[in-house]
């Protein structure tokens, strides 16, 4: 190959790789927000607050351990919530209460009280109440179910409040520290849904969640999901003497085949990523009995609200079609279908240009954290879908095995993410002039 031509090819490839790398990795805030964060962090009270976060690292770890060792499955978060109230009260807060669904709300009043900025961490875990949650320590690694997702986030809220109090920081807006219930699984975001409903005690202007992930992850997109329990019901009977009777297991097998076939066709169509999954199944009493019930739990997700609606329609149509086809296949009697909603998380994406997102990018960069915008399924889904400024940021350190019994969190520069939460919250709430 001609040497000159080879150099041109190599140059083009290198340029292409450079552009790709920039697009994927180098997210930079606009100058005005970098300047805003620089000025904020030069404030003596903010510098003292960050020093307090460093000095309180051992206390933050102790709080994380204490909270982790209080079981908090969805719908049974009350004991952990009460301990959280004690921690906020001891640290110092203007007012604190537990709302009608179990959320903990701790209000630190601003001077102007012109808006409400929330810093949130969810209280619940995915684990049953009887799960062993004693924390084990090995070096700087702490292991127990739920320690990273999300008691580390809860401890971070206390650390931010302590730093603000110790440095006597005054904000323009109210800051409300929130411990939400029902973020996980069948909790279906019930805590945050309540907070953005007409029944809420407060009207939220900006929302910042802490929930897992790498240091630089900034979630500005909500990954929507629809979840259902589909139940096929029949009379049931003896497998020999009642042979030929409508069998819910046979019907659900047909339904699965039809849904998977149609859903696969749709998800293969070019467009925002969309997924489906049959996660759990059950029913039947014995090997020689025709079951009276067969059920499955199905989850569908999409980055696009429109595609989520479409695959949701495919699921419901597939179930209904399978029910009719099976009942018309010559079986004795009929089966009946019931579809029960068990989860609904809306999709949406906030623009990178939104001030809250820009402030998060600038805060990360200030702390030498490489920011990365992403999409996730978190408490922020609800305000994002309503176009209310909202992000989810990381709990820092290094997490491993989320939602597993061997879950762990390693304290690698843990205070850095607490400082990031502090800076974003103060930038959004505004320092008193």
XYZ file of C-alpha atoms in Angstrom, residues 27 211-214 216-225 272-274 301-305 308 345-351 357 372-381 384-385 390-393:
48
model
C -19.285 15.305 28.899
C -29.077 5.281 44.399
C -26.189 3.032 43.395
C -24.009 3.195 40.325
C -20.472 4.300 39.487
C -19.777 9.569 37.577
C -23.174 8.183 36.676
C -25.802 10.916 36.417
C -29.233 9.564 35.515
C -31.307 12.069 33.553
C -33.457 9.482 31.779
C -36.159 7.275 33.284
C -36.307 3.694 32.019
C -40.032 2.980 31.970
C -41.559 -0.393 32.780
C -35.084 2.813 21.323
C -34.219 -0.343 23.247
C -37.259 -2.255 24.479
C -39.160 -1.991 29.716
C -38.391 0.704 27.186
C -36.478 3.936 26.861
C -39.371 5.226 24.763
C -42.840 5.962 26.202
C -43.514 0.917 26.065
C -42.828 3.196 35.910
C -43.019 5.926 33.272
C -40.278 6.699 30.735
C -38.786 10.059 29.933
C -35.554 11.966 29.404
C -34.540 15.425 30.560
C -32.229 17.426 28.294
C -28.161 18.290 34.909
C -21.582 10.089 32.425
C -25.232 10.671 31.562
C -27.376 7.555 31.573
C -30.848 6.097 31.883
C -32.097 4.030 34.804
C -35.120 2.821 36.704
C -35.066 4.868 39.922
C -37.182 7.237 41.982
C -36.328 9.951 39.458
C -38.563 8.280 36.860
C -38.563 13.082 34.937
C -41.795 11.888 33.306
C -34.588 15.479 38.510
C -31.465 13.327 38.514
C -30.137 10.264 40.282
C -26.495 10.292 41.358
